[in-house]
Every structure is written in C-alpha cells, then in structure tokens.
C-alpha cells in the first residue's frame, strides 16, 4: 500500500461512487465523513514508518508511486497539509446538502481535492500545472449546471485558467536553465515574467479576476465559494513550492515588492468594487478577491514572518467563505434573488442566516473579535513596517469592504412594513450557519487555537519554513 | 532542405487554416479546419518526437474535433443557433487583425528560436501562429464552441513549442487528456441549458 493510493487513488474512486446515492443528504454525509476520515488518516498515519500490528504482523505505508516514468511522492512533511485540505473540504461537503447542491458538489469536489493533492505531490513538481488544469476542467460542470445556459463567467473562468498552464510549464523549463546559469539576467527576467503571468491567470490576479463576480451572479454561490477556496489555496501552495525549490527566486530582490504591489492592487480595487455592489453574490466575489490579495501580501512578508502569516489566513478565510456562501445559497434558493431591493428587511425572516452573512463579511473586513481580524492585522502591520503607503492603500481596501458590509446590514434591517420576527430556513441550514458563526467568534477571540497548524504546516516547505 | 520546405508549407497551411477558422461561421468548416491544424501540429511535433508520440497529438486532436462535431450535430439547429453572435463581425477587420498578427509572429520568431536551442524557425513560426490566432479567436467570441476551438488552437501552438524542450511520456499523456477534457467540456457547455431554451420556445 502506498500513500498516494490512500490520498489520491481512493478519493478518486470515491468521487465516482458518490454519484450513486439518490438522496442529497446521504451524499453530503458520506462525502463529509470520508473526507474527514482521510484528514484524520493524514494527521495520524505515518508514512514510510513500520507500524507493528501484533507480534508477527507489521505494516508500512510507502511514500511513492510510479506512473509513466514519473513519481507521485507524499512525505510525512506533506501530511498535515493534506489533513488540512481534506478537513476543510469535509466542512464544505457537510454543508452542501443545506446549500442544495450536494449531488454535484460532493463527487466533483472530492475528485478536485484528490487531483489537487496529486498536483502537490507529483515529481517533477512542474507537472502540477497540468494536473491543476485537469482539475479546472472537472470544475466546469460544478460551475455550470446542466439545466442552465452557460454564462460569460464560466467562459472567462475556462479561458483564464487554461491560459495559465502553458505559461507555468514553459517558465518551468526556463527555470531549469536559470539554475544552471544563474548569472543570465535576461533568462532570469524571462522566466520570472512567464511565471508571474501564469500565476496571475491561475490566482485571478488583477485584471484577470472579472470571472469571479460574474460567476457569483450566475450560479450557486456555494459552488463558486468552494472553487474560490480550493483553487487559490492549492495554487498558493504550488507557488510556495516554486519559492522553496528555487533559491534564486526566493532571493529575487523584486519579488516581495511585486507580490506586495499585486496584493495591494487586488485589495484596493476589489474592496472598492465590493462597496459599490447591489448584488450580495458579487460582493462576496470581490471579498474573495480581497482574500487572495491578503494571501499575496502574506507571501510578500516571508522574510519577516516566514510562513506563519500565510497559514494563519487559511482557516479563517475558508470558514468565512463557507459560512458566507452557504448563507447566500440559502437566500438564493428561498428568495430567488440576491439583489438589495429584494432582500430589504429580510433579517426579520432569516435572523441566523443573515447574521452569518454579515459576520462573514465583517470577518473578511477584519472586524475585531472575528476570525479574519488576527491574520489581517498581523499582515497589515507587517506591510506597514515595510512600506507605509502600501499599508494606507490596504486601509482603503479594507475600509471599502467594511462599507460594503455596512451597506448590506443597512439593507437587510430596512424593513418596509411592520412584520413579525420569524426563523425561516431549514433546521440544518440554521444549525450549520450557527455553528459557523460560533467558530468565526472562537477563532477571532482565541487565535492561539491555530498555533499547531502554524508550527506543523511550514515543515512541508523545507527552505521557507524555518 | 526538403524537410525545411515541407515544414514551411505546413506553417503556411496552419496560417491559412487558422485564418479561415477566424472567418468561417459554419461549425462544420470550423471543426474541419481544426482537424487540418492537427495535421500541421503532427508534422511540426514529429521533428522533435518519435512518429508514434507525435501521432498521439494528431489522434487526440481529431478525437477532440469529432467529440465537438458529434455533440454539435445532435443539437436542434433552432436552439443551437439562438444566440450565435460574435463581436466584431466584419471579415475585413478579422483579416487585417490576422495580418497584423502574422507580422508580429514573423518578427518574434527568430528571438524565440534563439531562446530554445535545437528548435527550427518553422516550428516556432507555426507555434506562434497557432497561439496568437487562438488568442484572437478567444478575444472575438463568447460562444462555447468557438471558445473551445480557440483554446484548442492556442494549446496546439504551445504543444509544438513545448515538444522541442520536453519529451516526457507523462506530459504527452496529460496534454492529450487535457485536450480531450477541453472537448468534453465544450460538448457539455454546448448542451447545457438547452432544455431551458426549449421550454422558452
């Protein structure tokens, strides 16, 4: 038995089997439980270490698997990372039934997670770009329901994400040349430019993020939320792989300022757009872009914070997106619209669901006591130490995002008539969002709960983690 | 010398096919032109790979074109052409843009050939032609079929260039998988929402 079979092969088979159950809640439960089980295995089961079962029997999980002359390698340092990915994926799978898309999200999502784990484990790691592309193709049926005409959002998603692969593959070839002749400035610039272009497409960096708000308007917010959590997270881990692998790239003098510029640009532009929206889905889309901007800022601070700021962001962002997109999905399913004028005074009908939506938005805007506050404030402080003007621009973006949250709050409490308070939404929907709200507060008040992650996860990147 | 002449003829065919792809509004012609492009891709790839490996690209490309063709031919013509428009529609504009692109390709060919040791000018010119024309096609349309053809054209160009630097079987297999996957996604997007349109009719 090998580790890639457990964390890649088994979930891929499961992704096919999960199409079988006819009831959505069974699919969600099975998907959630199996993902949680895979996370627990990744956390507890050691790779390449003999485990003695009894006097005569021992068991050893090998780390690698050979495919077509190449290797898929999962080391013990990678396991916490995969535990985190499968753990967060299980949250999304459990919530998918309440969002009404379990029968599509769970099987496709399981396949996507398995392929992305493969992309992080394949050797040479540059082949990851090809596997990420395969994942993007699998995501299309998730983002474009069979009974709905494909909109502009899905077409742009497909184009932008597909254009990333050639740039990354080709830059990988150039990077090998840079390694052998590090003094060649021209080659170095060409490799860095191609790499930057590839990641700009993959991470939806300004101006390639137009598909996000369009998709949020066109399809289920929960499906888009899942993709907006999974793809940027794994792409950023892939980017960390580049930094870890190539010393010249790590020490490239312009890298922190380039990452900072891209991050600030995303936070400011998306923050301002978020403040001006009248569609709650589009607002969340722009907030997701702000999230990616903060992740880029966290990477720009690697020399000061190593990877702690980056990993500190992961869970609050995933939790916020999950709660926010679930709340939006519930509202869209029940009210049929996410436009401001159709949701006036809805807090009296959906108190818990709207509270989840508002708190997730406030958390993304770094309101104190909420999950987003500790990582964002740490990153903001780090940026201010390096370049004050950049920190001021980040402030503009965050203030704009906060304005969007206050506008949303103003709309949902603006009841046109004197209607009584109700508790609309199913029990499951209210419980899941209630639990989400609880954890948004817990992570905001006790950020030290995330400390084990900060100490263990960076080990996957030997040159960046210390 | 003969190889050079054939290779440059293939580049010319690729340019003519991709230009025609830009001008045609008939999906049958578009898919036939896509299939012709893959013959060119096969020739330019086999200069660096073995014939059997290069044949994978040809077969995959034709399978992708067939997949799209079968799906498109099965659609109700009324529903499938309901909103087939693209911007800007003028043929003269497209020809002039393609000419501009051809000039850019010619000027950029030698620079890229210098960057990639062992690659010939014809392969670079063919590759850049396909990539730029693919991008142009993507910029001019939002229809799923045209978008997928544009992406396949762009990827075909990239594969010619990448074949000169990477001969891994796994890469060839994954690229073939992605080409087929794109065709399947295109087929899916072509058929998605047709029931909704039918109900509206």
XYZ file of C-alpha atoms in Angstrom:
667
model
C 0.000 0.000 0.000
C 1.309 3.449 -0.837
C 0.393 6.896 0.458
C -0.628 8.264 -2.995
C -3.140 5.426 -3.273
C -4.768 6.449 0.006
C -4.914 10.224 -0.543
C -5.283 10.288 -4.341
C -6.428 6.909 -5.681
C -9.039 6.160 -3.033
C -10.690 9.632 -3.172
C -10.805 9.437 -6.982
C -12.687 6.123 -6.759
C -14.884 7.643 -4.069
C -15.624 10.604 -6.356
C -17.192 8.138 -8.807
C -19.038 6.140 -6.137
C -20.516 9.281 -4.594
C -22.684 9.763 -7.688
C -24.646 6.647 -6.686
C -26.734 7.773 -3.658
C -30.039 9.286 -4.748
C -30.575 11.402 -1.653
C -28.533 14.583 -1.358
C -28.132 14.403 2.407
C -26.710 10.861 2.141
C -24.192 12.066 -0.463
C -23.233 15.014 1.730
C -22.874 12.838 4.815
C -20.820 10.158 3.049
C -18.623 12.747 1.345
C -18.105 14.698 4.548
C -17.321 11.625 6.629
C -14.926 10.111 4.100
C -13.126 13.420 3.679
C -12.866 13.745 7.453
C -11.539 10.175 7.640
C -8.892 10.967 5.014
C -7.933 14.069 7.011
C -7.610 12.011 10.188
C -5.503 9.410 8.356
C -3.238 12.146 7.001
C -2.813 13.534 10.513
C -2.223 10.267 12.384
C -0.955 7.591 9.948
C 2.814 7.845 9.481
C 4.331 7.386 6.017
C 7.466 5.292 5.461
C 7.440 4.101 9.067
C 6.818 0.491 10.072
C 3.755 0.099 12.308
C 3.698 -3.080 14.370
C 0.175 -4.504 14.378
C 0.963 -7.594 16.504
C 3.847 -9.981 17.231
C 4.129 -11.240 13.660
C 2.489 -8.576 11.555
C 3.752 -5.117 10.712
C 2.584 -2.565 8.177
C 4.448 0.129 6.284
C 2.926 2.780 4.063
C 5.326 3.594 1.222
C 5.653 7.217 0.208
C 5.820 6.975 -3.559
C 4.017 5.604 -6.583
C 5.487 5.370 -10.109
C 3.317 6.451 -13.056
C 4.600 6.568 -16.665
C 8.184 7.037 -15.539
C 7.355 9.814 -13.079
C 6.747 9.697 -9.366
C 3.980 10.778 -7.018
C 5.567 11.299 -3.640
C 3.797 12.002 -0.335
C 6.192 12.526 2.534
C 5.404 12.859 6.226
C 6.041 16.614 5.916
C 3.183 16.888 3.388
C 0.654 15.018 5.520
C -0.508 17.915 7.747
C -1.116 19.949 4.604
C -3.334 17.231 3.167
C -5.060 16.804 6.526
C -5.944 20.488 6.398
C -7.183 20.274 2.793
C -9.353 17.204 3.395
C -10.513 18.589 6.766
C -11.728 21.871 5.280
C -13.202 20.018 2.282
C -15.263 17.907 4.699
C -16.822 21.118 6.104
C -17.852 22.119 2.585
C -19.250 18.635 1.898
C -21.292 18.575 5.120
C -22.787 21.965 4.229
C -23.528 21.089 0.610
C -26.847 19.416 1.400
C -28.109 22.588 3.086
C -26.960 24.568 0.045
C -28.920 22.276 -2.272
C -26.018 21.144 -4.471
C -24.668 18.085 -2.634
C -25.237 15.699 -5.543
C -22.919 17.734 -7.776
C -20.527 19.333 -5.322
C -19.559 16.276 -3.277
C -18.450 13.914 -6.088
C -16.883 16.653 -8.212
C -15.361 18.316 -5.149
C -13.861 15.034 -3.936
C -12.312 14.475 -7.368
C -10.962 18.017 -7.399
C -9.350 17.686 -3.968
C -7.770 14.341 -4.939
C -6.336 15.775 -8.160
C -5.033 18.845 -6.388
C -3.343 16.643 -3.785
C -1.768 14.812 -6.748
C -0.654 18.152 -8.181
C 1.163 18.967 -4.936
C 2.836 15.538 -4.853
C 3.921 14.907 -8.446
C 7.648 14.833 -9.219
C 8.962 16.855 -11.035
C 6.602 19.299 -9.382
C 6.196 21.397 -12.554
C 3.781 18.795 -13.891
C 1.394 20.121 -11.265
C 0.302 22.768 -13.787
C -1.137 20.000 -15.980
C -2.982 18.359 -13.107
C -4.349 21.719 -11.943
C -5.640 22.231 -15.493
C -7.384 18.846 -15.352
C -8.981 19.948 -12.055
C -10.211 23.141 -13.678
C -11.887 21.137 -16.425
C -13.596 18.979 -13.803
C -14.803 22.151 -12.045
C -16.752 23.295 -15.123
C -19.801 21.022 -14.578
C -19.848 22.199 -10.955
C -19.900 25.850 -12.000
C -22.280 25.439 -14.920
C -25.381 23.406 -14.060
C -26.660 21.163 -16.886
C -30.055 22.872 -16.857
C -28.682 26.392 -17.214
C -27.212 28.095 -20.266
C -23.509 28.819 -19.675
C -22.919 32.477 -18.926
C -19.961 34.760 -19.514
C -18.485 33.934 -16.107
C -17.855 30.245 -16.812
C -16.442 31.020 -20.274
C -13.984 33.536 -18.804
C -13.105 31.131 -16.000
C -12.276 28.437 -18.549
C -10.227 30.785 -20.736
C -8.206 32.472 -17.996
C -7.465 29.302 -16.070
C -6.484 27.380 -19.213
C -4.130 30.142 -20.363
C -2.192 29.751 -17.103
C -0.898 26.248 -17.826
C 1.347 26.959 -20.847
C 2.979 29.916 -19.107
C 3.790 27.903 -15.990
C 5.050 24.869 -17.916
C 7.251 26.971 -20.099
C 8.584 29.051 -17.236
C 9.449 25.767 -15.527
C 11.651 24.834 -18.444
C 13.324 28.262 -18.333
C 13.815 27.952 -14.569
C 15.902 24.838 -15.106
C 18.121 26.960 -17.371
C 18.338 29.676 -14.730
C 19.516 27.091 -12.219
C 22.395 26.085 -14.459
C 23.375 29.691 -15.325
C 22.132 31.955 -12.522
C 24.045 34.955 -13.835
C 21.979 35.199 -17.015
C 19.790 38.194 -16.182
C 17.864 38.057 -19.464
C 16.868 34.420 -18.945
C 16.005 35.134 -15.329
C 13.723 38.024 -16.289
C 12.009 35.948 -18.968
C 11.416 33.052 -16.572
C 10.097 35.355 -13.842
C 7.785 37.166 -16.286
C 6.275 33.941 -17.637
C 5.869 32.560 -14.128
C 4.187 35.767 -12.955
C 1.809 35.677 -15.928
C 0.919 32.038 -15.262
C 0.149 32.680 -11.611
C -1.706 35.899 -12.477
C -4.122 33.819 -14.558
C -4.388 30.983 -12.019
C -4.849 33.178 -8.957
C -7.153 35.603 -10.745
C -4.802 38.480 -10.024
C -5.819 41.955 -11.262
C -7.024 42.366 -14.032
C -7.830 38.673 -14.604
C -10.466 38.390 -11.873
C -13.511 39.513 -13.857
C -14.891 35.955 -13.952
C -15.358 35.826 -10.166
C -18.194 38.369 -9.739
C -19.801 37.165 -12.980
C -19.860 33.566 -11.748
C -21.188 34.634 -8.347
C -24.129 36.196 -10.142
C -24.762 33.265 -12.487
C -24.540 30.073 -10.416
C -24.873 28.679 -6.899
C -22.771 30.825 -4.525
C -21.831 27.685 -2.574
C -20.280 26.019 -5.656
C -18.342 29.168 -6.524
C -17.335 29.598 -2.870
C -15.912 26.063 -2.838
C -13.886 26.737 -6.001
C -12.759 30.123 -4.644
C -11.471 28.399 -1.525
C -9.875 25.339 -3.132
C -8.195 26.636 -6.279
C -6.434 29.715 -4.828
C -5.363 27.763 -1.716
C -3.699 24.985 -3.726
C -2.298 27.416 -6.291
C -0.669 29.387 -3.491
C 0.792 26.157 -2.068
C 2.072 25.372 -5.563
C 3.618 28.853 -5.695
C 5.268 28.168 -2.343
C 6.715 25.027 -3.949
C 8.430 27.230 -6.547
C 9.834 29.522 -3.852
C 11.013 26.547 -1.843
C 12.624 24.855 -4.844
C 14.455 27.779 -6.443
C 16.843 29.727 -4.229
C 17.306 32.489 -6.818
C 13.546 33.078 -6.905
C 13.395 33.196 -3.107
C 16.183 35.741 -3.074
C 14.932 37.683 -6.093
C 15.102 41.281 -4.836
C 11.959 42.414 -6.657
C 9.774 39.512 -5.520
C 8.432 40.977 -2.222
C 7.631 44.303 -3.846
C 5.953 42.594 -6.837
C 3.817 40.431 -4.529
C 3.004 43.448 -2.378
C 2.011 45.540 -5.392
C -0.235 42.774 -6.749
C -1.783 42.173 -3.313
C -2.449 45.849 -2.633
C -3.898 46.352 -6.114
C -6.294 43.450 -5.591
C -7.347 44.585 -2.120
C -7.946 48.186 -3.195
C -9.738 47.524 -6.492
C -11.853 44.611 -5.235
C -12.563 46.374 -1.915
C -13.855 49.468 -3.690
C -15.944 47.399 -6.117
C -17.372 45.435 -3.174
C -18.553 48.676 -1.589
C -20.423 49.675 -4.742
C -22.300 46.429 -5.463
C -26.046 45.928 -5.184
C -25.821 42.150 -5.575
C -24.793 40.167 -2.496
C -23.156 37.427 -4.598
C -20.957 39.883 -6.463
C -19.980 41.462 -3.144
C -18.802 38.069 -1.890
C -16.899 37.543 -5.131
C -14.997 40.782 -4.609
C -14.356 39.861 -0.975
C -12.839 36.565 -2.187
C -10.523 38.614 -4.411
C -9.548 40.687 -1.358
C -8.754 37.375 0.386
C -6.374 36.387 -2.418
C -4.810 39.845 -2.155
C -4.116 39.289 1.546
C -2.577 35.887 0.800
C -0.222 37.576 -1.673
C 0.659 40.165 0.963
C 1.366 37.318 3.413
C 3.759 35.805 0.855
C 5.465 39.167 0.422
C 6.289 39.057 4.154
C 8.077 35.702 4.044
C 11.386 37.260 5.049
C 9.812 38.708 8.226
C 7.156 36.177 9.177
C 8.264 33.052 7.248
C 5.023 31.225 6.501
C 3.110 31.940 9.713
C 1.061 34.849 8.317
C 0.179 32.821 5.225
C -1.024 29.751 7.116
C -2.754 31.897 9.762
C -5.011 33.194 6.972
C -6.039 29.809 5.580
C -8.639 28.637 8.102
C -10.383 31.986 8.787
C -10.681 32.642 5.055
C -12.061 29.148 4.346
C -14.500 29.352 7.258
C -15.667 32.829 6.268
C -16.202 31.803 2.639
C -18.090 28.645 3.659
C -20.482 30.480 6.002
C -20.941 33.385 3.604
C -21.614 31.245 0.537
C -23.948 28.911 2.449
C -25.971 31.892 3.680
C -26.150 33.292 0.145
C -27.174 29.915 -1.280
C -29.994 29.603 1.244
C -31.238 33.108 0.417
C -30.973 32.460 -3.335
C -32.837 29.144 -3.054
C -35.634 30.613 -0.949
C -35.950 34.167 -2.250
C -34.710 33.616 -5.816
C -32.623 36.778 -5.830
C -29.598 38.316 -4.145
C -30.265 41.875 -5.237
C -30.518 44.504 -2.495
C -34.052 45.649 -3.289
C -35.376 42.073 -2.980
C -33.761 41.490 0.400
C -34.863 44.575 2.308
C -35.774 43.737 5.897
C -35.016 40.041 5.437
C -33.173 39.847 8.754
C -36.583 39.516 10.400
C -37.277 36.361 8.408
C -33.779 34.859 8.342
C -32.069 36.124 11.510
C -29.395 33.405 11.769
C -28.691 33.161 8.060
C -28.359 36.917 7.618
C -26.240 37.096 10.793
C -23.897 34.513 9.241
C -23.698 36.507 6.025
C -22.985 39.805 7.797
C -20.470 38.336 10.253
C -18.562 36.538 7.479
C -18.422 39.839 5.600
C -17.231 41.707 8.698
C -14.668 38.960 9.324
C -13.270 39.410 5.791
C -13.027 43.133 6.568
C -11.002 42.384 9.743
C -13.540 43.487 12.348
C -12.095 42.818 15.840
C -13.207 39.637 17.665
C -13.912 37.884 14.353
C -11.771 35.170 12.716
C -10.307 37.395 9.998
C -9.009 40.001 12.425
C -5.803 38.368 13.837
C -4.222 37.364 10.499
C -5.231 40.517 8.642
C -3.981 42.820 11.377
C -0.661 40.904 11.513
C -0.225 41.206 7.743
C -1.273 44.843 7.750
C 1.291 45.603 10.453
C 3.992 43.751 8.502
C 3.190 45.731 5.356
C 3.222 48.999 7.319
C 6.720 48.187 8.589
C 7.949 47.718 5.049
C 6.109 50.477 3.206
C 3.677 52.825 4.909
C 1.975 53.986 1.733
C 1.116 50.374 0.849
C -0.434 49.923 4.311
C -2.519 53.052 3.755
C -3.826 51.637 0.477
C -4.633 48.363 2.243
C -6.585 50.503 4.716
C -8.557 51.997 1.834
C -9.415 48.499 0.564
C -10.421 47.200 3.994
C -12.479 50.325 4.724
C -14.265 49.887 1.395
C -15.018 46.246 2.151
C -16.323 47.319 5.554
C -18.513 49.916 3.838
C -19.971 47.123 1.727
C -20.771 45.159 4.892
C -22.458 48.183 6.493
C -24.488 48.782 3.312
C -25.618 45.151 3.349
C -26.524 45.448 7.025
C -28.484 48.639 6.334
C -30.450 46.923 3.557
C -31.326 43.748 5.454
C -32.577 45.653 8.514
C -34.572 48.136 6.390
C -37.995 46.575 6.772
C -40.664 48.258 4.650
C -43.521 47.029 6.799
C -44.022 46.090 10.407
C -43.582 42.324 10.022
C -43.004 39.904 12.903
C -39.726 38.072 13.523
C -39.580 34.527 12.101
C -36.974 31.776 11.810
C -37.023 30.870 8.121
C -34.669 28.340 6.606
C -34.443 24.648 7.461
C -33.161 23.447 10.809
C -29.997 22.087 9.152
C -29.307 25.392 7.401
C -29.722 27.375 10.621
C -27.633 24.933 12.660
C -24.771 24.864 10.155
C -24.634 28.645 9.867
C -24.993 28.954 13.647
C -22.016 26.640 14.151
C -20.088 28.639 11.547
C -20.824 31.884 13.412
C -19.655 30.271 16.655
C -16.317 29.301 15.110
C -15.893 32.731 13.497
C -16.029 34.152 17.024
C -13.871 31.384 18.532
C -11.066 31.898 16.008
C -11.308 35.660 16.470
C -11.153 35.566 20.252
C -8.754 32.621 20.621
C -6.448 32.711 17.585
C -3.950 30.606 19.553
C -6.109 27.572 18.650
C -4.471 27.755 15.211
C -0.959 27.566 16.660
C -0.420 23.831 15.985
C -1.084 24.487 12.302
C 1.463 27.286 12.254
C 4.156 25.074 13.713
C 3.495 21.921 11.671
C 2.407 23.068 8.196
C 5.528 25.075 7.259
C 7.588 21.862 7.530
C 6.304 20.921 4.074
C 8.500 23.711 2.683
C 11.992 22.992 3.955
C 13.616 26.253 2.826
C 10.761 28.556 3.757
C 9.503 27.014 6.961
C 12.439 27.750 9.211
C 16.250 21.081 -47.450
C 13.145 19.077 -48.391
C 12.189 18.919 -44.716
C 12.540 22.686 -44.485
C 10.304 23.213 -47.499
C 7.663 20.849 -46.132
C 7.843 22.488 -42.694
C 7.363 25.990 -44.107
C 4.488 24.716 -46.252
C 2.932 23.337 -43.076
C 3.343 26.746 -41.423
C 1.552 28.332 -44.369
C -1.248 25.750 -44.104
C -1.537 26.445 -40.371
C -1.832 30.172 -41.012
C -4.431 29.627 -43.747
C -6.404 27.193 -41.585
C -6.393 29.416 -38.510
C -7.338 32.471 -40.597
C -10.209 30.525 -42.158
C -11.221 29.436 -38.666
C -11.453 33.093 -37.760
C -13.620 33.887 -40.779
C -15.955 30.928 -41.017
C -19.366 30.949 -39.359
C -20.201 27.354 -40.223
C -19.357 24.964 -37.385
C -18.680 22.100 -39.837
C -15.960 24.100 -41.540
C -14.600 25.236 -38.193
C -14.157 21.655 -36.994
C -12.709 20.520 -40.317
C -10.176 23.355 -40.134
C -9.345 22.373 -36.564
C -8.668 18.823 -37.768
C -6.401 20.182 -40.539
C -4.486 22.198 -37.943
C -3.695 19.000 -36.071
C -2.062 17.525 -39.189
C 0.285 20.525 -39.136
C 0.852 20.086 -35.410
C 1.701 16.420 -36.030
C 4.287 17.305 -38.661
C 5.967 20.010 -36.591
C 5.958 17.813 -33.460
C 7.460 14.760 -35.160
C 10.552 16.850 -35.933
C 11.415 16.503 -32.222
C 9.455 13.465 -31.068
C 9.108 9.960 -32.434
C 6.355 9.460 -35.013
C 4.316 7.357 -32.575
C 4.456 10.026 -29.856
C 3.605 12.785 -32.340
C 0.715 10.690 -33.652
C -0.825 10.950 -30.182
C -1.326 14.658 -30.822
C -2.944 14.009 -34.183
C -5.275 11.329 -32.863
C -6.163 13.339 -29.758
C -6.859 16.443 -31.841
C -9.081 14.552 -34.226
C -10.895 12.894 -31.344
C -11.498 16.319 -29.799
C -12.841 17.656 -33.103
C -15.034 14.575 -33.511
C -16.417 14.887 -29.977
C -17.364 18.503 -30.599
C -18.773 17.655 -34.023
C -20.965 14.817 -32.777
C -22.352 16.991 -29.986
C -22.968 19.957 -32.250
C -24.627 17.887 -34.951
C -27.019 16.376 -32.413
C -28.313 19.779 -31.329
C -31.597 21.182 -32.511
C -30.470 23.757 -35.147
C -33.035 26.290 -33.910
C -31.850 26.193 -30.322
C -28.170 25.885 -31.122
C -28.103 28.989 -33.315
C -30.343 31.009 -30.987
C -27.615 33.404 -29.937
C -24.593 32.683 -32.116
C -23.126 36.128 -32.476
C -19.615 37.415 -32.069
C -18.032 40.818 -31.931
C -16.834 42.436 -34.259
C -18.277 40.519 -37.169
C -16.589 42.292 -40.117
C -14.437 39.953 -42.202
C -12.120 42.748 -43.297
C -11.407 43.587 -39.656
C -10.523 39.967 -38.934
C -8.284 39.658 -41.980
C -6.444 42.873 -41.080
C -6.000 41.736 -37.453
C -4.701 38.365 -38.648
C -2.265 40.152 -40.970
C -1.052 42.257 -38.052
C -0.598 39.111 -36.002
C 1.316 37.473 -38.849
C 3.742 40.415 -38.882
C 4.209 40.090 -35.100
C 4.801 36.336 -35.464
C 7.400 36.837 -38.190
C 9.222 39.466 -36.129
C 9.154 37.386 -32.938
C 10.134 34.052 -34.467
C 13.900 34.449 -34.549
C 14.030 35.784 -30.968
C 12.169 32.776 -29.599
C 14.189 30.364 -31.753
C 17.358 31.775 -30.132
C 15.860 31.090 -26.704
C 15.161 27.423 -27.479
C 18.245 25.562 -28.625
C 17.624 22.920 -31.275
C 14.298 24.276 -32.494
C 13.836 25.386 -36.098
C 12.316 28.635 -37.315
C 9.414 26.809 -38.963
C 8.320 25.153 -35.677
C 8.464 28.494 -33.855
C 6.555 30.292 -36.615
C 3.891 27.556 -36.703
C 3.574 27.515 -32.955
C 3.316 31.288 -32.609
C 0.793 31.449 -35.445
C -1.492 28.971 -33.711
C -1.085 30.560 -30.282
C -1.781 34.107 -31.451
C -4.645 33.139 -33.736
C -6.120 31.078 -30.895
C -5.919 34.104 -28.618
C -7.512 36.276 -31.294
C -10.355 33.801 -31.654
C -10.838 33.811 -27.880
C -10.975 37.590 -27.892
C -13.632 37.746 -30.583
C -16.226 35.315 -29.285
C -18.055 34.124 -26.202
C -19.733 31.094 -27.787
C -18.732 27.804 -26.109
C -17.842 26.038 -29.379
C -15.674 28.879 -30.685
C -14.067 29.371 -27.264
C -13.118 25.690 -27.034
C -11.781 25.740 -30.609
C -9.782 28.863 -29.684
C -8.369 27.183 -26.592
C -7.519 24.001 -28.521
C -5.775 26.106 -31.172
C -3.801 28.005 -28.532
C -2.808 24.774 -26.768
C -1.857 23.143 -30.091
C 0.563 26.006 -30.720
C 2.012 25.680 -27.251
C 2.423 21.918 -27.649
C 4.521 22.379 -30.798
C 6.887 24.669 -28.901
C 6.922 22.538 -25.762
C 7.630 19.351 -27.717
C 11.008 20.803 -28.595
C 12.021 21.056 -24.941
C 10.133 18.237 -23.206
C 9.712 14.672 -24.433
C 8.233 13.066 -21.329
C 5.536 10.439 -21.910
C 3.628 11.621 -18.851
C 3.499 15.182 -20.198
C 2.291 13.898 -23.582
C -0.374 11.811 -21.846
C -1.528 14.663 -19.609
C -1.649 17.112 -22.521
C -3.702 14.605 -24.524
C -6.011 14.218 -21.532
C -6.409 17.994 -21.286
C -7.215 18.317 -24.999
C -9.862 15.625 -24.726
C -11.118 17.134 -21.486
C -11.496 20.512 -23.177
C -13.505 18.907 -25.966
C -15.744 17.181 -23.412
C -16.191 20.439 -21.501
C -17.060 22.132 -24.789
C -19.640 19.441 -25.514
C -21.065 19.833 -22.019
C -21.329 23.607 -22.376
C -22.937 23.226 -25.812
C -25.701 21.039 -24.418
C -26.127 22.806 -21.048
C -29.316 24.785 -20.684
C -30.880 23.638 -23.946
C -33.920 22.312 -22.088
C -34.390 25.741 -20.566
C -34.165 27.341 -24.031
C -36.530 24.738 -25.436
C -39.072 25.490 -22.729
C -38.859 29.216 -23.514
C -39.512 28.489 -27.212
